[in-house]
Structure formats: C-alpha cells, structure tokens
Amino acid sequence: MQGPVIGVLALQGAFEEHQKCLEQVGCRTVQVRTPQDLQGIDGLVLPGGESTAISLIGTNMRCKDTNKTMWMCLQDFCHSKPTWGTCAGMILLAEKCVGASAVIENGQALIGGVDILVCRNYFGSQISSFEMPTPVPPGCNKDDKPFPGVFIRAPAILSVGPDVDVLGRVTATPCRQAASVLNELERKIAAGENVVQMSVAVGDDDTKQACERKSRVPSDASVIVLPGASSTTDARDVICAVRRDNLLCTAFHPELTNDYRWHDYFMRMVQDSLEE
C-alpha cells in the first residue's frame, strides 16, 4: 500500500529536508510552488524559513482556473486537509502575533486557522540558534527519550484558545528584545490599555479580503494572559507544539534532525483524515 501524498510548500525555507523526513516514514512528497500543485495531495507542510519572505514570494501567484491568489488557495486547502506549520509556517497559521513592539496583531495571518498568540523570534537571532529537549508527539511512549528540538530564530506560543490542544511546552528565557517587548506588554495589560490592533496580512486586495473573510476562529481579544517570567532568570513556560483539528504547529525544526517521530505523527494525521 502506497503512503499518502504530502506536499511541502517550496517557496522558501527547509522544504527539501521535510521531504526527506516524510519519505523516511513512508510518504510520497511533492513540492508546492503554485496553486495547481495543491491538487491531488493529501496533506501539506509549511516549512521553516522567513515568514515575511514566504508571504511576499507567494503574493502574485494565481490559480489559472479560478484566479484565486496562492494564499486564498492555501486557506481553502487548510480549511479541510491536514496541514503542519513549523517555525515560520507556524506563524502563517497563527491568528495573533507579537513582534518588535508591545502590540498584538490580530488577524495578521496569511492563512490562519489556529487560535494562538505567537511571539516572533522569541528565542533570538540566527546566531542564537540551539537545540534543547522537547516533548515527544502524541502516541509515543512517555518514557521515550525527549525529542531534539532545534530552534532557529524560532517563535514561541504564549497562549492558546479553548479549542487548541497543547502538545508540548518548554521553559526558556526569551532573547533581550522579546523580553523587553513582553515586559512592556504585561505593563500595558495590567494598566488596562488596549494592546490589540487589527492587522492585515501582506498581499493584494483579494488576499487581504480573503484573510478577513476566512478566519476560522472567533476574535476575542478581551482577555490576554501571558506566561509569567521567573524573577531570577526571566524564563517563561512557553508552548512549542499545538494542534487544532486538522492543523498542527511546532515552533522548532523536526526536519533538521534524524528523529522522524513528528513526521510520523503528521503522516498518521493524514492517514486518519483519508479514512474519515
């Protein structure tokens, strides 16, 4: 029996590494560069890379048959089929994001669908990349060795909505810029200031309208709760892996290891969806 066909968005980032891992666990893979490439695949991986660069590259692509933009086609796909975002790919799926200033962008996602608040570059710049033990995916024995989480300019998930399942947490100290932003954000929240602004993703008018129209999660910004910081190290208990229905997010890069457990877990998500 042949394995499922999983596409890997190949606009920018570590798409070939994901392909190799998926093929190791029995999947067939294709590179996705145009809306037409989404046809005939059973699942999709949005790889790590640079989320802004990925968004700019895909903005002007359109489906020949429907004239929909690449991002509109991706939204349609992710609405019903298994999709996994790693690092930058997770940012594309997140509904809320905080970056270089103490403001939460709501509705910022080009794809969206996962009610999470993400802090961009929580772990620092490229030269601050590191590896640390992270929880194993569901279905693994809890006594198994931890998964080697590779964090490269990685985001962290600060909070999740009620319909999002938390699959993994780590305790980690934010980089200096992220710590400053989060401290200022906490001060504003405590003072009752409005820290949420509506944001529109990069793209043409059709893409912007699609982002506003296709959001699948309720926008409730009235309560923002951030993970508390240690008084001695400033470390916070942040989330590194979540799932919402058919959407999976990891802040780290499983494709840069020789451990295929997360790729096997996603393959099982895809197989389960084909049996429904």
PDB file of C-alpha atoms in Angstrom:
ATOM      1  CA  MET A   1       0.000   0.000   0.000  1.00  0.00           C
ATOM      2  CA  GLN A   2       1.380   3.359  -1.039  1.00  0.00           C
ATOM      3  CA  GLY A   3       1.767   6.107   1.534  1.00  0.00           C
ATOM      4  CA  PRO A   4      -0.158   9.382   1.420  1.00  0.00           C
ATOM      5  CA  VAL A   5       0.958  12.194  -0.871  1.00  0.00           C
ATOM      6  CA  ILE A   6       2.133  15.177   1.148  1.00  0.00           C
ATOM      7  CA  GLY A   7       3.031  18.495  -0.414  1.00  0.00           C
ATOM      8  CA  VAL A   8       5.704  20.772   1.019  1.00  0.00           C
ATOM      9  CA  LEU A   9       5.410  24.491   0.311  1.00  0.00           C
ATOM     10  CA  ALA A  10       8.603  25.209  -1.633  1.00  0.00           C
ATOM     11  CA  LEU A  11       8.597  28.995  -1.911  1.00  0.00           C
ATOM     12  CA  GLN A  12      11.432  29.377   0.600  1.00  0.00           C
ATOM     13  CA  GLY A  13      12.845  27.526   3.605  1.00  0.00           C
ATOM     14  CA  ALA A  14      13.788  23.950   4.510  1.00  0.00           C
ATOM     15  CA  PHE A  15      11.371  22.172   2.177  1.00  0.00           C
ATOM     16  CA  GLU A  16      13.812  19.520   0.891  1.00  0.00           C
ATOM     17  CA  GLU A  17      14.678  18.484   4.451  1.00  0.00           C
ATOM     18  CA  HIS A  18      10.968  17.950   5.195  1.00  0.00           C
ATOM     19  CA  GLN A  19      10.627  15.854   2.060  1.00  0.00           C
ATOM     20  CA  LYS A  20      13.471  13.560   3.094  1.00  0.00           C
ATOM     21  CA  CYS A  21      11.968  13.016   6.554  1.00  0.00           C
ATOM     22  CA  LEU A  22       8.473  12.369   5.205  1.00  0.00           C
ATOM     23  CA  GLU A  23       9.814   9.879   2.686  1.00  0.00           C
ATOM     24  CA  GLN A  24      11.664   8.088   5.502  1.00  0.00           C
ATOM     25  CA  VAL A  25       8.339   7.376   7.242  1.00  0.00           C
ATOM     26  CA  GLY A  26       6.652   6.139   4.057  1.00  0.00           C
ATOM     27  CA  CYS A  27       5.089   9.216   2.477  1.00  0.00           C
ATOM     28  CA  ARG A  28       5.252  10.317  -1.111  1.00  0.00           C
ATOM     29  CA  THR A  29       6.106  14.004  -1.462  1.00  0.00           C
ATOM     30  CA  VAL A  30       5.756  16.817  -3.973  1.00  0.00           C
ATOM     31  CA  GLN A  31       6.976  20.396  -3.923  1.00  0.00           C
ATOM     32  CA  VAL A  32       4.204  23.008  -3.897  1.00  0.00           C
ATOM     33  CA  ARG A  33       5.015  26.270  -5.706  1.00  0.00           C
ATOM     34  CA  THR A  34       1.750  27.150  -7.445  1.00  0.00           C
ATOM     35  CA  PRO A  35      -1.957  26.752  -6.670  1.00  0.00           C
ATOM     36  CA  GLN A  36      -2.123  23.939  -9.222  1.00  0.00           C
ATOM     37  CA  ASP A  37       0.383  21.931  -7.154  1.00  0.00           C
ATOM     38  CA  LEU A  38      -2.187  21.634  -4.347  1.00  0.00           C
ATOM     39  CA  GLN A  39      -4.329  19.370  -6.474  1.00  0.00           C
ATOM     40  CA  GLY A  40      -4.088  15.687  -5.662  1.00  0.00           C
ATOM     41  CA  ILE A  41      -2.190  15.956  -2.371  1.00  0.00           C
ATOM     42  CA  ASP A  42      -3.468  14.602   0.938  1.00  0.00           C
ATOM     43  CA  GLY A  43      -1.638  16.916   3.351  1.00  0.00           C
ATOM     44  CA  LEU A  44       0.638  19.944   3.371  1.00  0.00           C
ATOM     45  CA  VAL A  45       3.730  21.115   5.260  1.00  0.00           C
ATOM     46  CA  LEU A  46       4.515  24.820   5.655  1.00  0.00           C
ATOM     47  CA  PRO A  47       8.266  24.749   6.386  1.00  0.00           C
ATOM     48  CA  GLY A  48      10.549  26.933   8.419  1.00  0.00           C
ATOM     49  CA  GLY A  49      12.189  29.874   6.709  1.00  0.00           C
ATOM     50  CA  GLU A  50      11.330  33.569   6.732  1.00  0.00           C
ATOM     51  CA  SER A  51       7.576  34.120   7.033  1.00  0.00           C
ATOM     52  CA  THR A  52       7.709  37.633   5.510  1.00  0.00           C
ATOM     53  CA  ALA A  53       9.776  36.419   2.552  1.00  0.00           C
ATOM     54  CA  ILE A  54       7.424  33.487   2.011  1.00  0.00           C
ATOM     55  CA  SER A  55       4.422  35.835   2.054  1.00  0.00           C
ATOM     56  CA  LEU A  56       5.975  38.215  -0.478  1.00  0.00           C
ATOM     57  CA  ILE A  57       7.011  35.433  -2.860  1.00  0.00           C
ATOM     58  CA  GLY A  58       3.530  33.942  -2.971  1.00  0.00           C
ATOM     59  CA  THR A  59       1.533  37.171  -3.224  1.00  0.00           C
ATOM     60  CA  ASN A  60       1.360  37.491  -7.019  1.00  0.00           C
ATOM     61  CA  MET A  61       0.684  33.829  -7.824  1.00  0.00           C
ATOM     62  CA  ARG A  62      -2.826  32.986  -9.000  1.00  0.00           C
ATOM     63  CA  CYS A  63      -4.712  29.858  -9.930  1.00  0.00           C
ATOM     64  CA  LYS A  64      -5.202  29.704 -13.706  1.00  0.00           C
ATOM     65  CA  ASP A  65      -8.717  28.261 -13.374  1.00  0.00           C
ATOM     66  CA  THR A  66     -10.215  30.336 -10.545  1.00  0.00           C
ATOM     67  CA  ASN A  67      -7.922  33.413 -10.497  1.00  0.00           C
ATOM     68  CA  LYS A  68      -7.573  32.963  -6.723  1.00  0.00           C
ATOM     69  CA  THR A  69      -4.287  34.006  -5.147  1.00  0.00           C
ATOM     70  CA  MET A  70      -1.879  31.439  -3.753  1.00  0.00           C
ATOM     71  CA  TRP A  71      -2.877  32.412  -0.216  1.00  0.00           C
ATOM     72  CA  MET A  72      -6.588  32.046  -0.928  1.00  0.00           C
ATOM     73  CA  CYS A  73      -5.912  28.563  -2.324  1.00  0.00           C
ATOM     74  CA  LEU A  74      -3.823  27.669   0.712  1.00  0.00           C
ATOM     75  CA  GLN A  75      -6.619  28.845   3.008  1.00  0.00           C
ATOM     76  CA  ASP A  76      -9.093  26.657   1.129  1.00  0.00           C
ATOM     77  CA  PHE A  77      -6.759  23.668   1.444  1.00  0.00           C
ATOM     78  CA  CYS A  78      -6.029  24.184   5.147  1.00  0.00           C
ATOM     79  CA  HIS A  79      -9.730  24.552   5.892  1.00  0.00           C
ATOM     80  CA  SER A  80     -10.250  20.836   5.376  1.00  0.00           C
ATOM     81  CA  LYS A  81      -6.978  18.945   4.914  1.00  0.00           C
ATOM     82  CA  PRO A  82      -4.124  18.207   7.351  1.00  0.00           C
ATOM     83  CA  THR A  83      -1.538  20.992   7.419  1.00  0.00           C
ATOM     84  CA  TRP A  84       1.614  21.282   9.518  1.00  0.00           C
ATOM     85  CA  GLY A  85       3.417  24.568  10.085  1.00  0.00           C
ATOM     86  CA  THR A  86       6.953  24.514  11.506  1.00  0.00           C
ATOM     87  CA  CYS A  87       8.594  27.709  12.817  1.00  0.00           C
ATOM     88  CA  ALA A  88       7.789  30.307  10.113  1.00  0.00           C
ATOM     89  CA  GLY A  89       4.998  28.020   8.915  1.00  0.00           C
ATOM     90  CA  MET A  90       3.501  28.184  12.402  1.00  0.00           C
ATOM     91  CA  ILE A  91       3.436  31.993  12.176  1.00  0.00           C
ATOM     92  CA  LEU A  92       1.481  31.724   8.916  1.00  0.00           C
ATOM     93  CA  LEU A  93      -1.175  29.659  10.725  1.00  0.00           C
ATOM     94  CA  ALA A  94      -1.321  31.796  13.894  1.00  0.00           C
ATOM     95  CA  GLU A  95      -4.214  34.217  14.339  1.00  0.00           C
ATOM     96  CA  LYS A  96      -2.345  36.573  16.692  1.00  0.00           C
ATOM     97  CA  CYS A  97       1.273  37.661  16.754  1.00  0.00           C
ATOM     98  CA  VAL A  98       3.538  39.994  18.699  1.00  0.00           C
ATOM     99  CA  GLY A  99       6.801  41.179  17.172  1.00  0.00           C
ATOM    100  CA  ALA A 100       9.139  44.100  17.740  1.00  0.00           C
ATOM    101  CA  SER A 101       6.635  46.276  19.630  1.00  0.00           C
ATOM    102  CA  ALA A 102       4.286  45.741  22.565  1.00  0.00           C
ATOM    103  CA  VAL A 103       1.219  45.375  20.348  1.00  0.00           C
ATOM    104  CA  ILE A 104      -0.640  42.185  19.497  1.00  0.00           C
ATOM    105  CA  GLU A 105      -1.537  41.932  15.820  1.00  0.00           C
ATOM    106  CA  ASN A 106      -4.916  40.243  15.468  1.00  0.00           C
ATOM    107  CA  GLY A 107      -5.901  38.902  12.054  1.00  0.00           C
ATOM    108  CA  GLN A 108      -2.304  39.108  10.818  1.00  0.00           C
ATOM    109  CA  ALA A 109      -2.182  35.662   9.289  1.00  0.00           C
ATOM    110  CA  LEU A 110      -1.994  34.941   5.586  1.00  0.00           C
ATOM    111  CA  ILE A 111      -3.500  31.514   6.233  1.00  0.00           C
ATOM    112  CA  GLY A 112      -4.644  31.459   9.865  1.00  0.00           C
ATOM    113  CA  GLY A 113      -6.961  28.979  11.490  1.00  0.00           C
ATOM    114  CA  VAL A 114      -5.156  28.356  14.787  1.00  0.00           C
ATOM    115  CA  ASP A 115      -6.182  30.489  17.762  1.00  0.00           C
ATOM    116  CA  ILE A 116      -2.716  31.048  19.211  1.00  0.00           C
ATOM    117  CA  LEU A 117      -0.707  34.101  20.219  1.00  0.00           C
ATOM    118  CA  VAL A 118       2.839  33.790  18.860  1.00  0.00           C
ATOM    119  CA  CYS A 119       5.916  35.812  19.795  1.00  0.00           C
ATOM    120  CA  ARG A 120       8.186  36.153  16.766  1.00  0.00           C
ATOM    121  CA  ASN A 121      11.882  35.410  17.311  1.00  0.00           C
ATOM    122  CA  TYR A 122      11.272  34.633  20.998  1.00  0.00           C
ATOM    123  CA  PHE A 123      14.476  32.612  21.121  1.00  0.00           C
ATOM    124  CA  GLY A 124      16.694  35.194  19.423  1.00  0.00           C
ATOM    125  CA  SER A 125      18.547  35.724  16.158  1.00  0.00           C
ATOM    126  CA  GLN A 126      20.153  33.207  13.800  1.00  0.00           C
ATOM    127  CA  ILE A 127      23.389  33.141  15.801  1.00  0.00           C
ATOM    128  CA  SER A 128      21.390  32.280  18.924  1.00  0.00           C
ATOM    129  CA  SER A 129      20.138  29.001  17.430  1.00  0.00           C
ATOM    130  CA  PHE A 130      20.284  25.999  19.746  1.00  0.00           C
ATOM    131  CA  GLU A 131      18.925  22.544  20.489  1.00  0.00           C
ATOM    132  CA  MET A 132      17.004  21.508  23.606  1.00  0.00           C
ATOM    133  CA  PRO A 133      14.911  18.515  24.700  1.00  0.00           C
ATOM    134  CA  THR A 134      11.228  18.871  23.858  1.00  0.00           C
ATOM    135  CA  PRO A 135       8.186  16.628  24.456  1.00  0.00           C
ATOM    136  CA  VAL A 136       7.532  13.730  22.097  1.00  0.00           C
ATOM    137  CA  PRO A 137       4.409  13.756  19.892  1.00  0.00           C
ATOM    138  CA  PRO A 138       1.167  12.066  20.970  1.00  0.00           C
ATOM    139  CA  GLY A 139       1.167   8.317  20.611  1.00  0.00           C
ATOM    140  CA  CYS A 140       4.754   7.896  21.732  1.00  0.00           C
ATOM    141  CA  ASN A 141       5.683   6.229  24.989  1.00  0.00           C
ATOM    142  CA  LYS A 142       6.119   8.852  27.689  1.00  0.00           C
ATOM    143  CA  ASP A 143       9.263   7.047  28.793  1.00  0.00           C
ATOM    144  CA  ASP A 144      10.842   7.532  25.363  1.00  0.00           C
ATOM    145  CA  LYS A 145      13.764   9.921  25.120  1.00  0.00           C
ATOM    146  CA  PRO A 146      12.777  13.592  24.552  1.00  0.00           C
ATOM    147  CA  PHE A 147      12.623  14.925  21.024  1.00  0.00           C
ATOM    148  CA  PRO A 148      15.677  17.015  19.994  1.00  0.00           C
ATOM    149  CA  GLY A 149      14.083  20.404  19.350  1.00  0.00           C
ATOM    150  CA  VAL A 150      16.135  22.612  17.006  1.00  0.00           C
ATOM    151  CA  PHE A 151      15.272  26.293  17.461  1.00  0.00           C
ATOM    152  CA  ILE A 152      16.460  28.732  14.756  1.00  0.00           C
ATOM    153  CA  ARG A 153      15.154  32.313  15.074  1.00  0.00           C
ATOM    154  CA  ALA A 154      12.196  30.459  16.489  1.00  0.00           C
ATOM    155  CA  PRO A 155       8.866  31.837  17.668  1.00  0.00           C
ATOM    156  CA  ALA A 156       7.130  30.713  20.846  1.00  0.00           C
ATOM    157  CA  ILE A 157       3.443  30.301  21.583  1.00  0.00           C
ATOM    158  CA  LEU A 158       2.378  32.457  24.531  1.00  0.00           C
ATOM    159  CA  SER A 159      -1.284  31.455  24.807  1.00  0.00           C
ATOM    160  CA  VAL A 160      -3.897  29.312  23.088  1.00  0.00           C
ATOM    161  CA  GLY A 161      -7.635  29.424  22.531  1.00  0.00           C
ATOM    162  CA  PRO A 162     -10.057  26.948  24.128  1.00  0.00           C
ATOM    163  CA  ASP A 163     -10.229  24.712  21.047  1.00  0.00           C
ATOM    164  CA  VAL A 164      -6.458  24.276  20.712  1.00  0.00           C
ATOM    165  CA  ASP A 165      -4.700  21.224  22.180  1.00  0.00           C
ATOM    166  CA  VAL A 166      -1.284  21.881  23.715  1.00  0.00           C
ATOM    167  CA  LEU A 167       1.124  19.089  22.705  1.00  0.00           C
ATOM    168  CA  GLY A 168       4.344  20.411  24.188  1.00  0.00           C
ATOM    169  CA  ARG A 169       5.851  23.045  26.496  1.00  0.00           C
ATOM    170  CA  VAL A 170       9.385  24.183  27.286  1.00  0.00           C
ATOM    171  CA  THR A 171      10.797  26.555  29.862  1.00  0.00           C
ATOM    172  CA  ALA A 172      13.041  29.041  28.102  1.00  0.00           C
ATOM    173  CA  THR A 173      14.405  32.549  28.526  1.00  0.00           C
ATOM    174  CA  PRO A 174      13.412  34.971  25.753  1.00  0.00           C
ATOM    175  CA  CYS A 175      16.034  36.951  23.882  1.00  0.00           C
ATOM    176  CA  ARG A 176      16.655  40.505  25.102  1.00  0.00           C
ATOM    177  CA  GLN A 177      14.320  42.145  22.582  1.00  0.00           C
ATOM    178  CA  ALA A 178      11.488  39.666  23.156  1.00  0.00           C
ATOM    179  CA  ALA A 179      11.864  40.018  26.944  1.00  0.00           C
ATOM    180  CA  SER A 180      11.611  43.792  26.675  1.00  0.00           C
ATOM    181  CA  VAL A 181       8.521  43.585  24.480  1.00  0.00           C
ATOM    182  CA  LEU A 182       6.791  41.077  26.753  1.00  0.00           C
ATOM    183  CA  ASN A 183       7.573  43.101  29.886  1.00  0.00           C
ATOM    184  CA  GLU A 184       6.102  46.216  28.260  1.00  0.00           C
ATOM    185  CA  LEU A 185       3.106  44.215  27.058  1.00  0.00           C
ATOM    186  CA  GLU A 186       2.455  42.986  30.594  1.00  0.00           C
ATOM    187  CA  ARG A 187       2.682  46.535  31.915  1.00  0.00           C
ATOM    188  CA  LYS A 188       0.111  47.739  29.377  1.00  0.00           C
ATOM    189  CA  ILE A 189      -2.249  44.839  30.108  1.00  0.00           C
ATOM    190  CA  ALA A 190      -2.012  45.488  33.858  1.00  0.00           C
ATOM    191  CA  ALA A 191      -2.795  49.163  33.226  1.00  0.00           C
ATOM    192  CA  GLY A 192      -5.873  48.246  31.223  1.00  0.00           C
ATOM    193  CA  GLU A 193      -4.509  49.592  27.958  1.00  0.00           C
ATOM    194  CA  ASN A 194      -5.697  48.237  24.617  1.00  0.00           C
ATOM    195  CA  VAL A 195      -2.812  46.129  23.318  1.00  0.00           C
ATOM    196  CA  VAL A 196      -4.598  44.527  20.363  1.00  0.00           C
ATOM    197  CA  GLN A 197      -4.757  46.073  16.932  1.00  0.00           C
ATOM    198  CA  MET A 198      -6.345  44.628  13.834  1.00  0.00           C
ATOM    199  CA  SER A 199      -3.740  43.903  11.195  1.00  0.00           C
ATOM    200  CA  VAL A 200      -3.993  42.927   7.549  1.00  0.00           C
ATOM    201  CA  ALA A 201      -1.573  40.445   6.071  1.00  0.00           C
ATOM    202  CA  VAL A 202       0.794  41.356   3.272  1.00  0.00           C
ATOM    203  CA  GLY A 203      -0.794  40.906  -0.152  1.00  0.00           C
ATOM    204  CA  ASP A 204      -3.073  42.366  -2.785  1.00  0.00           C
ATOM    205  CA  ASP A 205      -6.678  43.396  -2.151  1.00  0.00           C
ATOM    206  CA  ASP A 206      -8.073  39.937  -2.898  1.00  0.00           C
ATOM    207  CA  THR A 207      -5.683  38.324  -0.440  1.00  0.00           C
ATOM    208  CA  LYS A 208      -6.480  40.874   2.264  1.00  0.00           C
ATOM    209  CA  GLN A 209     -10.213  40.327   1.834  1.00  0.00           C
ATOM    210  CA  ALA A 210      -9.709  36.570   1.997  1.00  0.00           C
ATOM    211  CA  CYS A 211      -7.735  36.890   5.225  1.00  0.00           C
ATOM    212  CA  GLU A 212     -10.574  38.861   6.791  1.00  0.00           C
ATOM    213  CA  ARG A 213     -13.267  36.572   5.433  1.00  0.00           C
ATOM    214  CA  LYS A 214     -11.700  33.146   6.030  1.00  0.00           C
ATOM    215  CA  SER A 215     -10.651  33.386   9.674  1.00  0.00           C
ATOM    216  CA  ARG A 216     -11.957  30.223  11.336  1.00  0.00           C
ATOM    217  CA  VAL A 217     -11.600  31.262  14.954  1.00  0.00           C
ATOM    218  CA  PRO A 218     -13.542  33.782  16.998  1.00  0.00           C
ATOM    219  CA  SER A 219     -11.729  37.027  17.741  1.00  0.00           C
ATOM    220  CA  ASP A 220     -11.885  37.500  21.484  1.00  0.00           C
ATOM    221  CA  ALA A 221      -9.097  39.861  22.459  1.00  0.00           C
ATOM    222  CA  SER A 222     -10.720  40.965  25.690  1.00  0.00           C
ATOM    223  CA  VAL A 223      -8.584  38.637  27.821  1.00  0.00           C
ATOM    224  CA  ILE A 224      -4.864  38.295  27.122  1.00  0.00           C
ATOM    225  CA  VAL A 225      -2.890  36.125  29.537  1.00  0.00           C
ATOM    226  CA  LEU A 226       0.875  35.811  29.116  1.00  0.00           C
ATOM    227  CA  PRO A 227       3.083  33.153  30.731  1.00  0.00           C
ATOM    228  CA  GLY A 228       4.757  34.590  33.799  1.00  0.00           C
ATOM    229  CA  ALA A 229       8.506  35.234  33.924  1.00  0.00           C
ATOM    230  CA  SER A 230      10.881  33.860  36.539  1.00  0.00           C
ATOM    231  CA  SER A 231      12.033  36.569  38.946  1.00  0.00           C
ATOM    232  CA  THR A 232      15.622  35.348  38.695  1.00  0.00           C
ATOM    233  CA  THR A 233      16.132  34.164  35.100  1.00  0.00           C
ATOM    234  CA  ASP A 234      13.208  35.790  33.222  1.00  0.00           C
ATOM    235  CA  ALA A 235      12.467  32.314  31.797  1.00  0.00           C
ATOM    236  CA  ARG A 236       8.877  31.608  30.818  1.00  0.00           C
ATOM    237  CA  ASP A 237       6.873  28.421  30.377  1.00  0.00           C
ATOM    238  CA  VAL A 238       6.028  28.706  26.685  1.00  0.00           C
ATOM    239  CA  ILE A 239       4.282  26.352  24.293  1.00  0.00           C
ATOM    240  CA  CYS A 240       6.210  24.737  21.448  1.00  0.00           C
ATOM    241  CA  ALA A 241       3.628  22.442  19.830  1.00  0.00           C
ATOM    242  CA  VAL A 242      -0.161  22.581  19.357  1.00  0.00           C
ATOM    243  CA  ARG A 243      -2.927  21.043  17.320  1.00  0.00           C
ATOM    244  CA  ARG A 244      -6.330  22.330  16.303  1.00  0.00           C
ATOM    245  CA  ASP A 245      -8.359  19.726  14.442  1.00  0.00           C
ATOM    246  CA  ASN A 246      -6.505  19.187  11.139  1.00  0.00           C
ATOM    247  CA  LEU A 247      -3.846  21.844  11.826  1.00  0.00           C
ATOM    248  CA  LEU A 248      -0.526  21.093  13.551  1.00  0.00           C
ATOM    249  CA  CYS A 249       2.074  23.653  14.663  1.00  0.00           C
ATOM    250  CA  THR A 250       5.592  23.256  16.035  1.00  0.00           C
ATOM    251  CA  ALA A 251       7.935  26.106  16.930  1.00  0.00           C
ATOM    252  CA  PHE A 252      11.043  24.003  16.331  1.00  0.00           C
ATOM    253  CA  HIS A 253      12.502  22.283  13.254  1.00  0.00           C
ATOM    254  CA  PRO A 254      11.957  18.481  13.308  1.00  0.00           C
ATOM    255  CA  GLU A 255      13.199  18.300   9.713  1.00  0.00           C
ATOM    256  CA  LEU A 256      16.741  19.223  10.816  1.00  0.00           C
ATOM    257  CA  THR A 257      17.148  16.064  12.921  1.00  0.00           C
ATOM    258  CA  ASN A 258      17.354  12.341  12.247  1.00  0.00           C
ATOM    259  CA  ASP A 259      14.407  11.763  14.563  1.00  0.00           C
ATOM    260  CA  TYR A 260      11.259  11.190  12.491  1.00  0.00           C
ATOM    261  CA  ARG A 261       8.651  10.923  15.254  1.00  0.00           C
ATOM    262  CA  TRP A 262       6.888  14.222  14.464  1.00  0.00           C
ATOM    263  CA  HIS A 263       6.834  13.402  10.757  1.00  0.00           C
ATOM    264  CA  ASP A 264       5.376  10.003  11.583  1.00  0.00           C
ATOM    265  CA  TYR A 265       2.737  11.690  13.753  1.00  0.00           C
ATOM    266  CA  PHE A 266       1.752  14.013  10.893  1.00  0.00           C
ATOM    267  CA  MET A 267       1.608  11.084   8.487  1.00  0.00           C
ATOM    268  CA  ARG A 268      -0.844   9.395  10.864  1.00  0.00           C
ATOM    269  CA  MET A 269      -2.929  12.592  10.935  1.00  0.00           C
ATOM    270  CA  VAL A 270      -3.099  12.452   7.135  1.00  0.00           C
ATOM    271  CA  GLN A 271      -3.936   8.742   7.099  1.00  0.00           C
ATOM    272  CA  ASP A 272      -6.725   9.258   9.635  1.00  0.00           C
ATOM    273  CA  SER A 273      -8.200  12.039   7.500  1.00  0.00           C
ATOM    274  CA  LEU A 274      -8.254   9.756   4.443  1.00  0.00           C
ATOM    275  CA  GLU A 275     -10.223   7.149   6.386  1.00  0.00           C
ATOM    276  CA  GLU A 276     -12.937   9.585   7.501  1.00  0.00           C
TER     277      GLU A 276
END
